[in-house]
mmCIF file of C-alpha atoms and ligand atoms in Angstrom:
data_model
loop_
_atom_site.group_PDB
_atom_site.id
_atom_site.type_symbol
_atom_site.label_atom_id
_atom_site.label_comp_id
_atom_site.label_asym_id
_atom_site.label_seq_id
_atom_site.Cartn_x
_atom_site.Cartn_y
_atom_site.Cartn_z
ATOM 1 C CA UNK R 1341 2.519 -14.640 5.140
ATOM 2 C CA UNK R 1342 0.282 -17.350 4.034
ATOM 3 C CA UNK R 1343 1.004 -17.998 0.269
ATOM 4 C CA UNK R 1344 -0.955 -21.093 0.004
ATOM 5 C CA UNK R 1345 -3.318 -18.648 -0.272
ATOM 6 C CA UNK R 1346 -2.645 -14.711 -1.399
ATOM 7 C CA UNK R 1347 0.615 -13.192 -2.931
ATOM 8 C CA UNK R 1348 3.035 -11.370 -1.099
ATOM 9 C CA UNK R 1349 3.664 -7.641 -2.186
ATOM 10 C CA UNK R 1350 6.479 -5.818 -1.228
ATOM 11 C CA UNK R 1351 5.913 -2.415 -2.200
ATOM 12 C CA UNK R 1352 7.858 0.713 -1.420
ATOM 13 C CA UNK R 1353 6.184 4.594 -1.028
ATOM 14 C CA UNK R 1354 8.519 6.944 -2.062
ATOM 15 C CA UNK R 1355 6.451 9.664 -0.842
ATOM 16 C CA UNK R 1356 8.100 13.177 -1.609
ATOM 17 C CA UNK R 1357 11.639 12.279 -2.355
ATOM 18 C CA UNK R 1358 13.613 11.378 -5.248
ATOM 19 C CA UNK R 1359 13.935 13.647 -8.536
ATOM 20 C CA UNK R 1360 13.252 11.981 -11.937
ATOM 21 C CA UNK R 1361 17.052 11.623 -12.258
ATOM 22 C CA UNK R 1362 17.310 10.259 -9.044
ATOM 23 C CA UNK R 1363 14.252 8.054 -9.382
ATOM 24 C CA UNK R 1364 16.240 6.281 -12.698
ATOM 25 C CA UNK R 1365 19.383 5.660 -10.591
ATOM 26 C CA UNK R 1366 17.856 4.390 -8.134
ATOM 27 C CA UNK R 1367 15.421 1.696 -9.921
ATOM 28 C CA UNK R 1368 18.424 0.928 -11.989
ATOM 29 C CA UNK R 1369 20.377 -0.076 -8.384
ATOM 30 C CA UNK R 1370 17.423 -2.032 -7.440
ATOM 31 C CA UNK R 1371 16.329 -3.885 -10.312
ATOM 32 C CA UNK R 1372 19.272 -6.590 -10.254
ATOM 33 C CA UNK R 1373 19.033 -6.926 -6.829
ATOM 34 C CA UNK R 1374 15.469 -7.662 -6.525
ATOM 35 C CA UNK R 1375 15.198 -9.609 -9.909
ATOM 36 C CA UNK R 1376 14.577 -13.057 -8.139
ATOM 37 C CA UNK R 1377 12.094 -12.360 -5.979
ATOM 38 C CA UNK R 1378 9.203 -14.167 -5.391
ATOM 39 C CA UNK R 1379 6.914 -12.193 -4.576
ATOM 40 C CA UNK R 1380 5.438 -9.022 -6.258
ATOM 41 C CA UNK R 1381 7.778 -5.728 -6.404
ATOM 42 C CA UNK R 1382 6.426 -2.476 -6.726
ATOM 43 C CA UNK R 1383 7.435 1.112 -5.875
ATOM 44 C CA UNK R 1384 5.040 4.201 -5.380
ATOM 45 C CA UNK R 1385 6.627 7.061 -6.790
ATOM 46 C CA UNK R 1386 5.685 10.714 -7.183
ATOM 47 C CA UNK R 1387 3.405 11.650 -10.085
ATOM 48 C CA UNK R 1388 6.622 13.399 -12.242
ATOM 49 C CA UNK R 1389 8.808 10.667 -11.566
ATOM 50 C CA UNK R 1390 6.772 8.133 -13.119
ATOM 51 C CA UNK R 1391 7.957 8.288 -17.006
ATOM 52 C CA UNK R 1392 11.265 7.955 -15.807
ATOM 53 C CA UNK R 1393 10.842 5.267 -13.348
ATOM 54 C CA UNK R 1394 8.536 2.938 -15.929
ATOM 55 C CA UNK R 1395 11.582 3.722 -18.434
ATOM 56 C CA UNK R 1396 14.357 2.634 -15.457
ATOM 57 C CA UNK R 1397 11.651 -0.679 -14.880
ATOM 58 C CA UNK R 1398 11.111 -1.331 -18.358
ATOM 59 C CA UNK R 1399 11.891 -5.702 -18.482
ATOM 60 C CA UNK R 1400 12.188 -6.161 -14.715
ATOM 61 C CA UNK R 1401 10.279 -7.543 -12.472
ATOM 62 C CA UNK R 1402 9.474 -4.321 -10.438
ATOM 63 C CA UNK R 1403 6.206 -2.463 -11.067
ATOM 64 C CA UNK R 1404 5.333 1.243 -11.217
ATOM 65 C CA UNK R 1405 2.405 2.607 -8.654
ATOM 66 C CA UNK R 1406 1.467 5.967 -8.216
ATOM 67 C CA UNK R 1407 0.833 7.879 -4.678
ATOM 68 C CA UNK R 1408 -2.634 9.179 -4.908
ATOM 69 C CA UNK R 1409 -4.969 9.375 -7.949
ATOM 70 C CA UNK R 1410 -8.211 11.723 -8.224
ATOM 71 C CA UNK R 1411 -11.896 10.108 -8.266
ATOM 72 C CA UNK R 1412 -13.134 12.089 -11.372
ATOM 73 C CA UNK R 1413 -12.474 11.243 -14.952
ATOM 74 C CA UNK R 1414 -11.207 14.439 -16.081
ATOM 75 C CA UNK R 1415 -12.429 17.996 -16.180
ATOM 76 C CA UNK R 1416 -11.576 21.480 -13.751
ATOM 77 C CA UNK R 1417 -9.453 19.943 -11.033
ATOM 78 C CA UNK R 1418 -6.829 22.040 -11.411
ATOM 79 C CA UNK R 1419 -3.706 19.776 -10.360
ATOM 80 C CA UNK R 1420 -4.994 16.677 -9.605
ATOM 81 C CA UNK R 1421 -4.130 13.377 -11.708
ATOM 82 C CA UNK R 1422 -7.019 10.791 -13.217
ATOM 83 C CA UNK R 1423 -6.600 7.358 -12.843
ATOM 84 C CA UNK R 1424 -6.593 6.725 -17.178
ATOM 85 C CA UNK R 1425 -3.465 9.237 -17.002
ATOM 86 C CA UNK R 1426 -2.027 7.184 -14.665
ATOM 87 C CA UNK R 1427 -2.865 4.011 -16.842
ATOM 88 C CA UNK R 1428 -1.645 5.672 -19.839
ATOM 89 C CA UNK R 1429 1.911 6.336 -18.187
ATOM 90 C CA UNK R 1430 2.599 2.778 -17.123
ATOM 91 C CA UNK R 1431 1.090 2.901 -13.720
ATOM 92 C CA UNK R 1432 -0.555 -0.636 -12.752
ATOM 93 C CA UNK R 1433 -0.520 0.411 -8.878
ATOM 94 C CA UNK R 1434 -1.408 3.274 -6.684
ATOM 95 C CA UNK R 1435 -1.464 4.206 -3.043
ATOM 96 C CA UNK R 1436 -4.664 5.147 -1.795
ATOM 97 C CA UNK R 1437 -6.163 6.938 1.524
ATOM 98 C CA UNK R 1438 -2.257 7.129 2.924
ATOM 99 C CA UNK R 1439 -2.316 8.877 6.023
ATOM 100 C CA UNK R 1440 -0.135 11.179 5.269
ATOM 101 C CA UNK R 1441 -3.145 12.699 2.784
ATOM 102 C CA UNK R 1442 -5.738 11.598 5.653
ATOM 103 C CA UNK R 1443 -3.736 14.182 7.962
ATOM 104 C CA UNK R 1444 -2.262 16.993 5.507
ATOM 105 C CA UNK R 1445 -4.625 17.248 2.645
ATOM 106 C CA UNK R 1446 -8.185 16.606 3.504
ATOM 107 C CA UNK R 1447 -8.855 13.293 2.772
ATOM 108 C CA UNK R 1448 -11.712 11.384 4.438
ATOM 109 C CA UNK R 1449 -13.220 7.899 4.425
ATOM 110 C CA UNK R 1450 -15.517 8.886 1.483
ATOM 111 C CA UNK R 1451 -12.775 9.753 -1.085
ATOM 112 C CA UNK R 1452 -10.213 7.186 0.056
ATOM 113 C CA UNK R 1453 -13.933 5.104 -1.722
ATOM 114 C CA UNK R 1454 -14.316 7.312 -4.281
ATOM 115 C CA UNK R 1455 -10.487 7.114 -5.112
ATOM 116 C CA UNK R 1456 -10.602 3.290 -5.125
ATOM 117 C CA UNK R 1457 -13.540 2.698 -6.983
ATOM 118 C CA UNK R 1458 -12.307 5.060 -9.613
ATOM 119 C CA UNK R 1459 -8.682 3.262 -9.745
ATOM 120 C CA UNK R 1460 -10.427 -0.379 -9.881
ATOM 121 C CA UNK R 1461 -12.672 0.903 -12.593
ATOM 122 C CA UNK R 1462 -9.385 2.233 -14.710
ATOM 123 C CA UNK R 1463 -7.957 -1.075 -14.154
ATOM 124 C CA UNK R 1464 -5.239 -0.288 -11.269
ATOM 125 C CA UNK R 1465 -4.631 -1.944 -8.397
ATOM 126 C CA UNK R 1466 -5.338 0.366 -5.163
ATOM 127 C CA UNK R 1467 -2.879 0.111 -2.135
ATOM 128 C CA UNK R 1468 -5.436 1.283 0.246
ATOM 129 C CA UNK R 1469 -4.242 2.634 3.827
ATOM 130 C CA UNK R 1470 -6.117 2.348 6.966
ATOM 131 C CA UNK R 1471 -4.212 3.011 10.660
ATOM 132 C CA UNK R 1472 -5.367 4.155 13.901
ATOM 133 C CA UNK R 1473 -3.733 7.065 15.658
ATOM 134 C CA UNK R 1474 -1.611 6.420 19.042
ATOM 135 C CA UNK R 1475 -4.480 8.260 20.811
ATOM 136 C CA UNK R 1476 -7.437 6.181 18.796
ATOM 137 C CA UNK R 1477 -4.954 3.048 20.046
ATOM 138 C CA UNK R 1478 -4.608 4.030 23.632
ATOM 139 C CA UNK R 1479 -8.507 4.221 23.506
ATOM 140 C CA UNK R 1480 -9.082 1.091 22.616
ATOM 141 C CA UNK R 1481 -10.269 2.066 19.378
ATOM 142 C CA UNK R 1482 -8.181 0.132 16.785
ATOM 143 C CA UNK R 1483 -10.417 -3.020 15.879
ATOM 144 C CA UNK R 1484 -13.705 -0.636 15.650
ATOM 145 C CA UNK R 1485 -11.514 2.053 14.025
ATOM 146 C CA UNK R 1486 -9.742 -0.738 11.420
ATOM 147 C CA UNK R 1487 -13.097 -2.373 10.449
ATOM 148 C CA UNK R 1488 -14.744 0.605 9.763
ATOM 149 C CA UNK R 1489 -12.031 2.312 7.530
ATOM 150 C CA UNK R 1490 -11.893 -1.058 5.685
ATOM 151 C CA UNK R 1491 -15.164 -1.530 5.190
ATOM 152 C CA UNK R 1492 -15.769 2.074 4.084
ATOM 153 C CA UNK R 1493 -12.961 2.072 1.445
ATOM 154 C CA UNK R 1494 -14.694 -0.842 -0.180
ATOM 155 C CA UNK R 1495 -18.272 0.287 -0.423
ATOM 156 C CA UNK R 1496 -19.837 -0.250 -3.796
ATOM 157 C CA UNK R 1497 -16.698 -2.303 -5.054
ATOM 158 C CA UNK R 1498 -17.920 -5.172 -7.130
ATOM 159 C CA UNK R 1499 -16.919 -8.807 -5.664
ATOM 160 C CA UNK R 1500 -14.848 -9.779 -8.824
ATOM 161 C CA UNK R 1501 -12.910 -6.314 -8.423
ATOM 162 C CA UNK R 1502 -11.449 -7.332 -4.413
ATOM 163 C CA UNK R 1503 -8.866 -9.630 -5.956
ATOM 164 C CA UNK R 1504 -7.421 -6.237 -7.454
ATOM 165 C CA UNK R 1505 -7.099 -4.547 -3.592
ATOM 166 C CA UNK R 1506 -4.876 -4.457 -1.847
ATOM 167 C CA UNK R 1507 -5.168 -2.794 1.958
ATOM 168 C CA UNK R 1508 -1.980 -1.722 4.195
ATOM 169 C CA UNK R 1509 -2.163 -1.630 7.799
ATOM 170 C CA UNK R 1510 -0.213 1.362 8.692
ATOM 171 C CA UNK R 1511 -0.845 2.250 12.535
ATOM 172 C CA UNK R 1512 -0.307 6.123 12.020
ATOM 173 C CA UNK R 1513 2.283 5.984 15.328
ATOM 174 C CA UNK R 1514 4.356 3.743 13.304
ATOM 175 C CA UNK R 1515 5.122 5.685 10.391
ATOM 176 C CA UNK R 1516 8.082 7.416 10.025
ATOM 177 C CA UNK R 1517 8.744 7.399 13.980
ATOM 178 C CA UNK R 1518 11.346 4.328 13.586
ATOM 179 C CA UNK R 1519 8.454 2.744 16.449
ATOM 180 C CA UNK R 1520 7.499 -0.426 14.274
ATOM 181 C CA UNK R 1521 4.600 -1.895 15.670
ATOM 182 C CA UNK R 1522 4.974 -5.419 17.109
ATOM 183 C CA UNK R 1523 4.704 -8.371 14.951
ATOM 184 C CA UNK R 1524 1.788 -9.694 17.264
ATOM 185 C CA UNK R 1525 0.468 -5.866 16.902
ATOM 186 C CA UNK R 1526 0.426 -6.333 13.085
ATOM 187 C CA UNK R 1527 -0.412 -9.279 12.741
ATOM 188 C CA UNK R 1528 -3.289 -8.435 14.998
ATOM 189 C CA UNK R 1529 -3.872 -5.073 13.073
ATOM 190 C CA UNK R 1530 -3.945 -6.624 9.562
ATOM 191 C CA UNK R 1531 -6.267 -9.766 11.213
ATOM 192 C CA UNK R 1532 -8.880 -7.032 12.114
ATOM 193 C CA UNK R 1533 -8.711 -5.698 8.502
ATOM 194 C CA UNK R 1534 -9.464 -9.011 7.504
ATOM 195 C CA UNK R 1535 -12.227 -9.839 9.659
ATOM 196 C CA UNK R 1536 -13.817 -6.827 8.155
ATOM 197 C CA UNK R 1537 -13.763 -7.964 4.583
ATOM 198 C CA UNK R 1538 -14.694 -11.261 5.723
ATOM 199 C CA UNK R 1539 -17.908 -9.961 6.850
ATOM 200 C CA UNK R 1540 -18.173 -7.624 3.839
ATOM 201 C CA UNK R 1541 -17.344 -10.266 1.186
ATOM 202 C CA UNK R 1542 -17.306 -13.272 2.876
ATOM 203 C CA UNK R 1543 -14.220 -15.867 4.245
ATOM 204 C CA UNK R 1544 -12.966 -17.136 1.331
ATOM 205 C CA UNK R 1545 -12.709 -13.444 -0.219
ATOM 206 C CA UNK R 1546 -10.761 -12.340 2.672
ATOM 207 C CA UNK R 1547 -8.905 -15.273 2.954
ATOM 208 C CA UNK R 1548 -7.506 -14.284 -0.877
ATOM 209 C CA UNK R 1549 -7.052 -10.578 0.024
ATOM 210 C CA UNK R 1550 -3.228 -9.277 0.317
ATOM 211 C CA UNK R 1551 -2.728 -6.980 3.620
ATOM 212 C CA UNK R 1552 0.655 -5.316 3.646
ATOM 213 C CA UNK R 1553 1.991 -4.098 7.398
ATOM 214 C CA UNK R 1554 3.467 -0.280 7.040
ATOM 215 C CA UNK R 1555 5.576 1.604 9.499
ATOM 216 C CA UNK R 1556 9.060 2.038 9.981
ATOM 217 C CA UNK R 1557 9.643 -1.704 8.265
ATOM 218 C CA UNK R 1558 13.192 -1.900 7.769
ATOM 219 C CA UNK R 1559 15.672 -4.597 6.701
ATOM 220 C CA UNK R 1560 16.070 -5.569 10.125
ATOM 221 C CA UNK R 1561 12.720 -6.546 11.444
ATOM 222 C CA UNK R 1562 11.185 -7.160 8.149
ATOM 223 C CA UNK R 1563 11.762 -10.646 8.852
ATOM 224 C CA UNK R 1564 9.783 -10.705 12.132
ATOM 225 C CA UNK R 1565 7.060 -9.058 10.766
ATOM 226 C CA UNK R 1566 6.170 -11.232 7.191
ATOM 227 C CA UNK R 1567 6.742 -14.368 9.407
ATOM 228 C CA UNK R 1568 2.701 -13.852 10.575
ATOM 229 C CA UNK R 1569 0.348 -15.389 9.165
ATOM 230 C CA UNK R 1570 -2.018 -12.524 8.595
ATOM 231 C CA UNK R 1571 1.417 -10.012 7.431
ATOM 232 C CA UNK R 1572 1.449 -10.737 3.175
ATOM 233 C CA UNK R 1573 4.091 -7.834 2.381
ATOM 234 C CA UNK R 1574 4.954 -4.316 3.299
ATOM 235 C CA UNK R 1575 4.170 -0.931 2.218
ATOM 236 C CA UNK R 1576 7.775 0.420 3.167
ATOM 237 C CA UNK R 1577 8.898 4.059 3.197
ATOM 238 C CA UNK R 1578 12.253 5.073 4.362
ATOM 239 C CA UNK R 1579 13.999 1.732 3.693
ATOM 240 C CA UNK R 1580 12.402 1.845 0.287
ATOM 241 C CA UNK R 1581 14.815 4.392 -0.284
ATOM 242 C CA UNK R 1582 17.783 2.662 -0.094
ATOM 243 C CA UNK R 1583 18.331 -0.419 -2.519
ATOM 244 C CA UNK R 1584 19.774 -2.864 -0.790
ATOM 245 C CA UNK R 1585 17.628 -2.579 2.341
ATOM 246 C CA UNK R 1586 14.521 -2.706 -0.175
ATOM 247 C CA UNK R 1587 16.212 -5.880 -1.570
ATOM 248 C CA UNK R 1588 16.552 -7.105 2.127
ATOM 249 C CA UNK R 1589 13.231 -6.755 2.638
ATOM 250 C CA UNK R 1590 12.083 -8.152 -0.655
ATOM 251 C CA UNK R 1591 14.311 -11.238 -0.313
ATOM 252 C CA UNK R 1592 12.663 -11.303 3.650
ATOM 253 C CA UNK R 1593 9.154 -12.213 1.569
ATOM 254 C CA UNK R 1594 10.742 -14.138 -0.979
ATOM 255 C CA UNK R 1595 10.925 -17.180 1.611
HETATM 256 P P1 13P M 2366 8.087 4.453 6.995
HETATM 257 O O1 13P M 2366 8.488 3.083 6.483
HETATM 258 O O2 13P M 2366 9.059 5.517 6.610
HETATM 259 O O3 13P M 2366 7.732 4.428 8.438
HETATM 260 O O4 13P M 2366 6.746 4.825 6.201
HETATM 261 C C1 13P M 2366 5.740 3.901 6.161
HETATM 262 C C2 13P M 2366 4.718 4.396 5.213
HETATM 263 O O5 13P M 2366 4.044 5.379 5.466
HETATM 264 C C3 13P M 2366 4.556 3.687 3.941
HETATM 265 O O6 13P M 2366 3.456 4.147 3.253
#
C-alpha cells in the first residue's frame, strides 16, 4: 500500500452465502470490531440481503456494495437489478466483471464496460475484476491478458469518473483454491493493471487508482500481501465470512 497516494479498501464478497438474518448478525459482529479502521470497509453482499445489511451498517463505518448490477436502466430483463435500485437501497459499491460471472454466467469484456459505465453513471463505485486463468498464466499471458481486461473495462469512462474505480486483481487460480498468489505475484499482477491505466489515463491517474489483490486472502497472509507497494486492499471472500478474520485483515491495512 502506498497511502501517500490512494486509499486502502478492504472489501469483502460475500458471494452466495449468508441469509438476510444471517447477513444482520453477522455485520452486527463486525461492526465494533472494524470501527477503527483506517482504511475504507465495505462488504459485497447478495442482492436480498442488502436492506438488511444497510439496516445492520446503519452509523458504522462499513459500507454496503452489491455483487453485480445490470447495464440497462430499467425495462424487460426479467431478474436482473439496475444500478438506481441499487442506489435507492443504500448501495454505494458494487462488484463488477467477478470471475465467477466471467466463468458461470456469460459475462464478457464488453458488459463487465457496459456494467461499469452504467454503475459510475448512477453514482456507485465499481469493484471491477480482472484475473488470468492458471493456463493463460502458464502461457505467459498475464501482463497482455491484465492490460487488456483493464483497459477494456474502462472504455468510454470519463477521466473525472476513474477516481470512483476501483479494479481487483484476482488471478482466477487463486480464488477459492486456498493457493494465494505470491506477494511479488500480486504486487506484480496489480502493477500490470496499473501500467494499463497509466497508458489509458495517464501516470498521475493511475498513480491515484485503488487496486485491491483477491484470492484466498486470509488473516494470515493479509499482512504480506498489503505490505507492496502496488497491493491498496483486498477483495476477500471466504475470510470475509468470518468477523474476526475480516477484522484481522482490516486492521492488516489499517497500518
Ligand atoms: P476467496 O477469498 O474465497 O479466495 O475469494 C476471492 C474472491 O473471489 C473475492 O472476490
Amino acid at each position: 500500500m502506498n497511502k501517500a497516494y490512494r486509499k486502502a479498501v478492504i472489501a469483502g464478497n460475500w458471494k452466495m452465502n449468508k441469509t438476510p438474518r444471517e447477513a444482520s448478525a453477522l455485520i452486527s459482529e463486525m461492526r465494533p470490531l472494524v470501527q477503527n479502521a483506517d482504511c475504507d470497509v465495505v462488504l459485497c453482499v447478495p442482492f436480498i440481503d442488502i436492506p438488511a445489511a444497510v439496516e445492520a451498517a446503519k452509523d458504522s463505518n462499513i459500507k454496503i456494495g452489491a455483487e453485480n448490477v445490470h447495464f440497462k436502466a430499467s425495462g424487460a430483463y426479467t431478474g436482473e437489478v439496475s444500478a438506481q435500485m441499487l442506489v435507492e437501497s443504500g448501495v454505494e459499491y458494487v462488484v463488477v466483471g467477478h470471475s465467477e460471472r466471467r466463468t458461470y454466467f456469460g459475462e464478457t469484456d464488453q458488459t463487465v464496460n457496459l456494467r461499469t459505465l452504467a454503475a459510475l453513471e448512477a453514482g456507485l463505485k465499481p469493484i471491477v475484476c480482472v484475473g488470468e486463468t492458471l493456463e493463460q498464466r502458464e502461457l505467459g499471458y498475464t501482463e497482455t491478458l491484465l492490460k487488456y481486461q483493464t483497459k477494456m473495462a474502462l472504455t468510454n469512462v470519463k477521466p473525472e469518473q476513474l477516481k470512483n474505480v476501483i479494479i481487483a486483481y484476482e488471478p482466477v487460480w487463486a480464488i477459492g483454491t486456498g493457493v494465494t498468489a505470491t506477494a511479488d505475484q500480486a504486487d506484480e499482477g496489480n502493477g500490470f493493471v496499473r501500467a494499463a491505466v497509466a497508458e489509458a489515463f495517464g501516470e498521475e491517474a493511475a498513480k491515484a487508482l485503488t487496486v485491491q489483490y483477491g484470492g484466498s486472502m486470509n488473516a494470515g497472509n493479509a499482512a504480506e500481501l498489503l505490505a507492496k507497494e502496488n497491493v491498496d486492499g483486498g477483495l476477500i471472500g471466504g475470510a470475509s465470512l468470518k468477523a474476526a478474520d475480516f477484522a484481522t485483515i482490516v486492521e492488516a491495512a489499517s497500518k
